Amino acid sequence: MKRRKIVVAAGFCLSFFLGTLMNLLYIPGFEHQQNQDSIIHRYYPEKQQRVTGDSQLHVGELVTEDVVKSNTKSGTESRHHLDLLLQIRERFDEVVRYRRRQAHGSGTGDPVRPLERRRLMDSEPGDNWDPIKIIERTDNRQTHFQNRLSPMKYMHSKSQKGETINSNTPMLGCSSMDNVTNVQYLGSGYTKAVYKAALNNSLSVALKSVDFGGHDMENCVKKYGSAGDCYRLASFKIVKEMTLMERLQHPNILKLYGYCYQDNNEIQDTVTAITELGSPLEMIQLLQTSWEERFRICLSLVRLLHYLAHSPLGSVTLLDFRPRQFVLVSGELKVTDLDDASTEEAPCSTSSPSDCTLEFPARNFTLPCNRGCCLGINEKRNLYNAYRFFFTYLLPHRAPPTLRPLLDKIVNSTGELDWGIDETLLQLENVLHLYRNGYYLQNSTKTHVADYKRVVDASIPGENYRCWPSYQHDGCLLSVYSVTEAISVCESHTQCQAFVLTNQTTWTGHQLVFFKTGNASLSSAHGQVAYIRVSS
């Protein structure tokens, strides 16, 4: 009897425990908490679950820390997910700031076209993360849902208007990529992969997209386990870069031709940027080119940095400043990577000088603190990087002797940050003026050692020899300001017995001249002039 009572009591306790456990697992509040992850993903919905209508999240409601904390599961997975969503939000906010800053006309510098009230992309994304779409909702929140078009109608209305990069150039979109041919992989960095392609078998472009096997994606997926959200985190770098390319209009910034959203690898709305195509900057090859071309690169860079210091967005610094971030387009240097650009000025306190310390591998600089910001820190960072990566290698090497003192002064002054970008540009423009107008030629009463016979409309196809640096690898093709300079060059080469003034000029207006070992192959050539050495 006693044993039976014990068994009954134990059974009662066990049933009470199981009942309590079942209640905890299946009460409505617990089930509701499990379903909150779907709310978090409304900002980036999955392909099978699109959120439409007034239930969509808007800017100001997008993945704020309080919302995420109240809606996510507890535990390590939840904290990791929160961290990833906050990173996405931070990059999204950065894009919005750049567009709003331009929209309100802040900053100084060269005038740019008014902000276009159109979508950033040419096709409607399936989710709710397009920056322009969200900005438009923010600016018109009270009336947006009364007038908002469906995705299909929205695309149709935009295509009717004909989107443009500027008033003359049509914007390329997904339809342009239907005719892509000759696609070649060029390379990749931490985030992006770059491809060369031909549109309609005519226009060569660069296609930039998130590299699914790149450093950023691999590390993010390993840490957070969400390929979709990791892609969106990485893709905002491309969106930021495209936004800056749109807002910063300058000859030394790579041109943006268009964009495309399309589904790929089970990721919705993968973004591809269509940009101008340039050739990589190879420093070893540059050292083998003429001083004139190397000077052009340095001048292009300083003109770019001068624009960035006074841009419509404020002072812009290139945080990832390396030669690989630049390309050459028809001899002009252009910056191609802007995803690490920033307009943020370092905050400081006058009582803490270390706040404004610029640190570089070789040395550091301390800048003054002015009204809570480090004075000119973005400009100075750009300028010193230009000095250490470009000026020291490209400016003085094999420069005309009369220009070397001025070039040395430019290199030393930028290396010490004694000059700002305004003074540096002024001095380089002065060098260009001296070179372009022949003032670099030394005044000399020295007479030529030989006479030369002038033959109009003539050339010498053969009789080549090599010299350095030459515009042609299997001959001696140099640029000169005048016939007098050409004679001086010829007499400085022991092989030279003739030279031909071509009808081609360089970017400074100097004439290209072939130097020859003789004149045995003299032939007619319209527009060219041959000079043949006749005595010595």
PDB file of N, CA and C in Angstrom, residues 20 45 57 59 69 95 163 187 195 216-217 224 254 273 287 299 346 389 426 472 480 489 516:
ATOM      1  N   THR A  20       3.820  21.418 -17.395  1.00  0.00           N
ATOM      2  CA  THR A  20       4.432  22.750 -17.321  1.00  0.00           C
ATOM      3  C   THR A  20       5.355  22.999 -18.504  1.00  0.00           C
ATOM      4  N   PRO A  45      13.876  40.815 -47.768  1.00  0.00           N
ATOM      5  CA  PRO A  45      13.035  39.618 -47.829  1.00  0.00           C
ATOM      6  C   PRO A  45      13.622  38.543 -48.723  1.00  0.00           C
ATOM      7  N   LEU A  57       9.103  48.005 -44.158  1.00  0.00           N
ATOM      8  CA  LEU A  57       9.864  48.897 -43.289  1.00  0.00           C
ATOM      9  C   LEU A  57      10.349  50.091 -44.072  1.00  0.00           C
ATOM     10  N   VAL A  59      12.743  53.937 -44.000  1.00  0.00           N
ATOM     11  CA  VAL A  59      13.898  54.524 -43.361  1.00  0.00           C
ATOM     12  C   VAL A  59      13.447  55.172 -42.062  1.00  0.00           C
ATOM     13  N   LYS A  69      16.665  44.217 -31.155  1.00  0.00           N
ATOM     14  CA  LYS A  69      16.801  43.572 -29.854  1.00  0.00           C
ATOM     15  C   LYS A  69      15.470  42.986 -29.391  1.00  0.00           C
ATOM     16  N   VAL A  95      25.320  55.785 -47.522  1.00  0.00           N
ATOM     17  CA  VAL A  95      24.864  56.105 -48.876  1.00  0.00           C
ATOM     18  C   VAL A  95      23.818  57.203 -48.838  1.00  0.00           C
ATOM     19  N   GLU A 163      16.103  57.344 -68.677  1.00  0.00           N
ATOM     20  CA  GLU A 163      17.059  57.758 -67.657  1.00  0.00           C
ATOM     21  C   GLU A 163      18.387  58.135 -68.288  1.00  0.00           C
ATOM     22  N   GLY A 187      40.201  40.850 -62.520  1.00  0.00           N
ATOM     23  CA  GLY A 187      40.791  40.727 -61.192  1.00  0.00           C
ATOM     24  C   GLY A 187      39.748  40.991 -60.128  1.00  0.00           C
ATOM     25  N   TYR A 195      35.224  42.651 -64.440  1.00  0.00           N
ATOM     26  CA  TYR A 195      35.272  41.985 -65.730  1.00  0.00           C
ATOM     27  C   TYR A 195      35.315  43.022 -66.851  1.00  0.00           C
ATOM     28  N   ASP A 216      35.586  39.433 -48.330  1.00  0.00           N
ATOM     29  CA  ASP A 216      34.467  39.950 -47.548  1.00  0.00           C
ATOM     30  C   ASP A 216      33.341  38.936 -47.427  1.00  0.00           C
ATOM     31  N   MET A 217      32.950  38.331 -48.549  1.00  0.00           N
ATOM     32  CA  MET A 217      31.852  37.371 -48.510  1.00  0.00           C
ATOM     33  C   MET A 217      32.225  36.121 -47.721  1.00  0.00           C
ATOM     34  N   TYR A 224      28.679  34.743 -39.852  1.00  0.00           N
ATOM     35  CA  TYR A 224      27.256  34.970 -39.610  1.00  0.00           C
ATOM     36  C   TYR A 224      26.346  33.918 -40.230  1.00  0.00           C
ATOM     37  N   LEU A 254      36.532  57.842 -62.668  1.00  0.00           N
ATOM     38  CA  LEU A 254      36.023  56.920 -63.671  1.00  0.00           C
ATOM     39  C   LEU A 254      34.546  57.191 -63.953  1.00  0.00           C
ATOM     40  N   ALA A 273      27.669  47.192 -61.541  1.00  0.00           N
ATOM     41  CA  ALA A 273      27.963  48.534 -62.019  1.00  0.00           C
ATOM     42  C   ALA A 273      28.625  48.446 -63.383  1.00  0.00           C
ATOM     43  N   LEU A 287      57.863  53.632 -64.918  1.00  0.00           N
ATOM     44  CA  LEU A 287      59.237  54.118 -64.785  1.00  0.00           C
ATOM     45  C   LEU A 287      60.001  54.015 -66.102  1.00  0.00           C
ATOM     46  N   LEU A 299      50.168  65.165 -62.569  1.00  0.00           N
ATOM     47  CA  LEU A 299      49.295  66.327 -62.710  1.00  0.00           C
ATOM     48  C   LEU A 299      47.829  65.910 -62.642  1.00  0.00           C
ATOM     49  N   ALA A 346      37.985  64.145 -38.867  1.00  0.00           N
ATOM     50  CA  ALA A 346      38.316  63.609 -37.552  1.00  0.00           C
ATOM     51  C   ALA A 346      37.998  64.633 -36.467  1.00  0.00           C
ATOM     52  N   PHE A 389      53.447  57.513 -52.903  1.00  0.00           N
ATOM     53  CA  PHE A 389      53.179  56.489 -53.902  1.00  0.00           C
ATOM     54  C   PHE A 389      53.485  56.932 -55.328  1.00  0.00           C
ATOM     55  N   LEU A 426      49.067  74.639 -58.101  1.00  0.00           N
ATOM     56  CA  LEU A 426      49.588  75.843 -58.731  1.00  0.00           C
ATOM     57  C   LEU A 426      51.004  75.616 -59.260  1.00  0.00           C
ATOM     58  N   GLN A 472      57.915  54.010 -78.746  1.00  0.00           N
ATOM     59  CA  GLN A 472      57.802  52.780 -79.534  1.00  0.00           C
ATOM     60  C   GLN A 472      58.941  51.854 -79.146  1.00  0.00           C
ATOM     61  N   VAL A 480      59.474  66.310 -78.989  1.00  0.00           N
ATOM     62  CA  VAL A 480      60.322  67.498 -78.928  1.00  0.00           C
ATOM     63  C   VAL A 480      59.447  68.733 -79.087  1.00  0.00           C
ATOM     64  N   VAL A 489      68.859  66.433 -79.825  1.00  0.00           N
ATOM     65  CA  VAL A 489      68.682  65.029 -79.435  1.00  0.00           C
ATOM     66  C   VAL A 489      69.448  64.122 -80.391  1.00  0.00           C
ATOM     67  N   LYS A 516      66.668  58.141 -86.706  1.00  0.00           N
ATOM     68  CA  LYS A 516      67.071  57.066 -87.603  1.00  0.00           C
ATOM     69  C   LYS A 516      68.597  56.965 -87.719  1.00  0.00           C
TER      70      LYS A 516
END
